[in-house]
Amino acid sequence: MHPASQLSVVVVTGAARGMGRACVERFRHEATRVLAVDLDTPTIEDTTGLACDISDPEAVRTLADQARELGAFRTLVHAAGISPTMARARRIFEVDLVGTQLLLDAFEPLAEPGSSAVCFASSAAHQVSLLGPDPTLDALIEDPTSEGFLDRAASQFDDSGLAYGWAKRGVIRAVARAAVTWGHRGGRVNSVSPGLIDTGMGRQEFEAQPIMQVMLDNTPVGRLGRADEVAAVVQFLASDEASFLSGIDVLVDGGCLEGLRELMRG
């Protein structure tokens, strides 16, 4: 297992703002090379900035190649994504699910003992389960790089909020599958599912969707989460202290899921 050192590389997508930026701050203070990635090149002290559209397979392959050139691959933190108010269903699946699968596939050859990935899912992925089982959609999200996937996914959803929840459920499944393939190389893969977090994207969703207030009112902790609280969980999952954790999702929502479950019981 290689130690975190100046030769080890941490890649953070969605690095310019919000939870991605909080992750950069966490890893920037470790002895690593940090590759900060966003749609436009981020300028963050003590990092190497790179622009990348994570839904573009060629751009993702180039990103993995550049990470390889910087040194021994240590960690991929994949925080980039879009939320329900930002796009329609097809684009949400393209960025949030297909983009995640592309990154996991591209970085798998870089994995070695001590390497890890942490992908951002969402509490919305857990909340769709409150609506009851849907074997058809569960089968759909198992193969996001198959031919015609985006057309099939878009045809299932008129509501971008539901599309987001299912895309993020697909992220959790992609992580579980990757834990097996990365594991053959000595790597680990996990995900985090943030709930209501006080970020610019989160505030945009809060203003547009009344259900967000209902969620907050039923969050047992009684407040919004902070980006650094999520980043702390990510840092732990990527660390050697979590060396026996792989293929899991960590729900970071202040108890909101259980609060909503109780509300539905009435």
JSON list of N, CA and C in Angstrom, two decimals, residues 72-97:
[
{"chain": "A", "resi": 72, "resn": "ALA", "atom": "N", "xyz": [1.68, 8.47, -8.77]},
{"chain": "A", "resi": 72, "resn": "ALA", "atom": "CA", "xyz": [0.91, 7.28, -8.38]},
{"chain": "A", "resi": 72, "resn": "ALA", "atom": "C", "xyz": [-0.50, 7.70, -7.98]},
{"chain": "A", "resi": 73, "resn": "PHE", "atom": "N", "xyz": [-1.49, 7.05, -8.59]},
{"chain": "A", "resi": 73, "resn": "PHE", "atom": "CA", "xyz": [-2.88, 7.41, -8.32]},
{"chain": "A", "resi": 73, "resn": "PHE", "atom": "C", "xyz": [-3.29, 6.95, -6.92]},
{"chain": "A", "resi": 74, "resn": "ARG", "atom": "N", "xyz": [-3.80, 7.91, -6.16]},
{"chain": "A", "resi": 74, "resn": "ARG", "atom": "CA", "xyz": [-4.23, 7.63, -4.79]},
{"chain": "A", "resi": 74, "resn": "ARG", "atom": "C", "xyz": [-5.75, 7.62, -4.67]},
{"chain": "A", "resi": 75, "resn": "THR", "atom": "N", "xyz": [-6.40, 8.72, -5.09]},
{"chain": "A", "resi": 75, "resn": "THR", "atom": "CA", "xyz": [-7.84, 8.86, -4.82]},
{"chain": "A", "resi": 75, "resn": "THR", "atom": "C", "xyz": [-8.54, 9.64, -5.93]},
{"chain": "A", "resi": 76, "resn": "LEU", "atom": "N", "xyz": [-9.71, 9.16, -6.30]},
{"chain": "A", "resi": 76, "resn": "LEU", "atom": "CA", "xyz": [-10.66, 9.91, -7.13]},
{"chain": "A", "resi": 76, "resn": "LEU", "atom": "C", "xyz": [-11.83, 10.32, -6.26]},
{"chain": "A", "resi": 77, "resn": "VAL", "atom": "N", "xyz": [-12.06, 11.62, -6.15]},
{"chain": "A", "resi": 77, "resn": "VAL", "atom": "CA", "xyz": [-13.25, 12.13, -5.48]},
{"chain": "A", "resi": 77, "resn": "VAL", "atom": "C", "xyz": [-14.13, 12.73, -6.57]},
{"chain": "A", "resi": 78, "resn": "HIS", "atom": "N", "xyz": [-15.25, 12.08, -6.84]},
{"chain": "A", "resi": 78, "resn": "HIS", "atom": "CA", "xyz": [-16.10, 12.51, -7.94]},
{"chain": "A", "resi": 78, "resn": "HIS", "atom": "C", "xyz": [-17.34, 13.22, -7.38]},
{"chain": "A", "resi": 79, "resn": "ALA", "atom": "N", "xyz": [-17.22, 14.55, -7.31]},
{"chain": "A", "resi": 79, "resn": "ALA", "atom": "CA", "xyz": [-18.30, 15.37, -6.75]},
{"chain": "A", "resi": 79, "resn": "ALA", "atom": "C", "xyz": [-19.09, 16.10, -7.83]},
{"chain": "A", "resi": 80, "resn": "ALA", "atom": "N", "xyz": [-18.61, 16.11, -9.07]},
{"chain": "A", "resi": 80, "resn": "ALA", "atom": "CA", "xyz": [-19.28, 16.85, -10.13]},
{"chain": "A", "resi": 80, "resn": "ALA", "atom": "C", "xyz": [-20.64, 16.25, -10.44]},
{"chain": "A", "resi": 81, "resn": "GLY", "atom": "N", "xyz": [-21.59, 17.11, -10.74]},
{"chain": "A", "resi": 81, "resn": "GLY", "atom": "CA", "xyz": [-22.92, 16.64, -11.09]},
{"chain": "A", "resi": 81, "resn": "GLY", "atom": "C", "xyz": [-23.87, 17.81, -11.25]},
{"chain": "A", "resi": 82, "resn": "ILE", "atom": "N", "xyz": [-25.07, 17.52, -11.71]},
{"chain": "A", "resi": 82, "resn": "ILE", "atom": "CA", "xyz": [-26.09, 18.55, -11.85]},
{"chain": "A", "resi": 82, "resn": "ILE", "atom": "C", "xyz": [-27.33, 18.12, -11.08]},
{"chain": "A", "resi": 83, "resn": "SER", "atom": "N", "xyz": [-28.12, 19.12, -10.69]},
{"chain": "A", "resi": 83, "resn": "SER", "atom": "CA", "xyz": [-29.30, 18.88, -9.85]},
{"chain": "A", "resi": 83, "resn": "SER", "atom": "C", "xyz": [-30.59, 19.07, -10.66]},
{"chain": "A", "resi": 84, "resn": "PRO", "atom": "N", "xyz": [-31.74, 18.73, -10.10]},
{"chain": "A", "resi": 84, "resn": "PRO", "atom": "CA", "xyz": [-32.99, 18.71, -10.87]},
{"chain": "A", "resi": 84, "resn": "PRO", "atom": "C", "xyz": [-33.37, 20.01, -11.56]},
{"chain": "A", "resi": 85, "resn": "THR", "atom": "N", "xyz": [-33.05, 21.17, -10.95]},
{"chain": "A", "resi": 85, "resn": "THR", "atom": "CA", "xyz": [-33.44, 22.44, -11.58]},
{"chain": "A", "resi": 85, "resn": "THR", "atom": "C", "xyz": [-32.51, 22.85, -12.72]},
{"chain": "A", "resi": 86, "resn": "MET", "atom": "N", "xyz": [-31.44, 22.10, -12.92]},
{"chain": "A", "resi": 86, "resn": "MET", "atom": "CA", "xyz": [-30.41, 22.50, -13.89]},
{"chain": "A", "resi": 86, "resn": "MET", "atom": "C", "xyz": [-30.59, 21.88, -15.27]},
{"chain": "A", "resi": 87, "resn": "ALA", "atom": "N", "xyz": [-31.41, 20.84, -15.38]},
{"chain": "A", "resi": 87, "resn": "ALA", "atom": "CA", "xyz": [-31.52, 20.15, -16.68]},
{"chain": "A", "resi": 87, "resn": "ALA", "atom": "C", "xyz": [-32.73, 19.24, -16.69]},
{"chain": "A", "resi": 88, "resn": "ARG", "atom": "N", "xyz": [-33.05, 18.76, -17.88]},
{"chain": "A", "resi": 88, "resn": "ARG", "atom": "CA", "xyz": [-34.10, 17.76, -18.03]},
{"chain": "A", "resi": 88, "resn": "ARG", "atom": "C", "xyz": [-33.54, 16.37, -17.77]},
{"chain": "A", "resi": 89, "resn": "ALA", "atom": "N", "xyz": [-34.42, 15.39, -17.78]},
{"chain": "A", "resi": 89, "resn": "ALA", "atom": "CA", "xyz": [-34.06, 14.03, -17.35]},
{"chain": "A", "resi": 89, "resn": "ALA", "atom": "C", "xyz": [-32.86, 13.46, -18.12]},
{"chain": "A", "resi": 90, "resn": "ARG", "atom": "N", "xyz": [-32.87, 13.59, -19.44]},
{"chain": "A", "resi": 90, "resn": "ARG", "atom": "CA", "xyz": [-31.81, 12.98, -20.24]},
{"chain": "A", "resi": 90, "resn": "ARG", "atom": "C", "xyz": [-30.43, 13.49, -19.82]},
{"chain": "A", "resi": 91, "resn": "ARG", "atom": "N", "xyz": [-30.29, 14.80, -19.70]},
{"chain": "A", "resi": 91, "resn": "ARG", "atom": "CA", "xyz": [-29.00, 15.39, -19.33]},
{"chain": "A", "resi": 91, "resn": "ARG", "atom": "C", "xyz": [-28.60, 15.01, -17.91]},
{"chain": "A", "resi": 92, "resn": "ILE", "atom": "N", "xyz": [-29.57, 14.91, -17.02]},
{"chain": "A", "resi": 92, "resn": "ILE", "atom": "CA", "xyz": [-29.27, 14.49, -15.66]},
{"chain": "A", "resi": 92, "resn": "ILE", "atom": "C", "xyz": [-28.67, 13.09, -15.65]},
{"chain": "A", "resi": 93, "resn": "PHE", "atom": "N", "xyz": [-29.27, 12.18, -16.40]},
{"chain": "A", "resi": 93, "resn": "PHE", "atom": "CA", "xyz": [-28.71, 10.83, -16.48]},
{"chain": "A", "resi": 93, "resn": "PHE", "atom": "C", "xyz": [-27.34, 10.84, -17.15]},
{"chain": "A", "resi": 94, "resn": "GLU", "atom": "N", "xyz": [-27.18, 11.68, -18.18]},
{"chain": "A", "resi": 94, "resn": "GLU", "atom": "CA", "xyz": [-25.93, 11.73, -18.92]},
{"chain": "A", "resi": 94, "resn": "GLU", "atom": "C", "xyz": [-24.77, 12.19, -18.03]},
{"chain": "A", "resi": 95, "resn": "VAL", "atom": "N", "xyz": [-25.00, 13.23, -17.24]},
{"chain": "A", "resi": 95, "resn": "VAL", "atom": "CA", "xyz": [-23.94, 13.77, -16.39]},
{"chain": "A", "resi": 95, "resn": "VAL", "atom": "C", "xyz": [-23.78, 12.95, -15.12]},
{"chain": "A", "resi": 96, "resn": "ASP", "atom": "N", "xyz": [-24.89, 12.74, -14.41]},
{"chain": "A", "resi": 96, "resn": "ASP", "atom": "CA", "xyz": [-24.79, 12.19, -13.07]},
{"chain": "A", "resi": 96, "resn": "ASP", "atom": "C", "xyz": [-24.51, 10.69, -13.04]},
{"chain": "A", "resi": 97, "resn": "LEU", "atom": "N", "xyz": [-25.08, 9.94, -13.98]},
{"chain": "A", "resi": 97, "resn": "LEU", "atom": "CA", "xyz": [-24.87, 8.50, -13.97]},
{"chain": "A", "resi": 97, "resn": "LEU", "atom": "C", "xyz": [-23.85, 8.04, -15.01]}
]
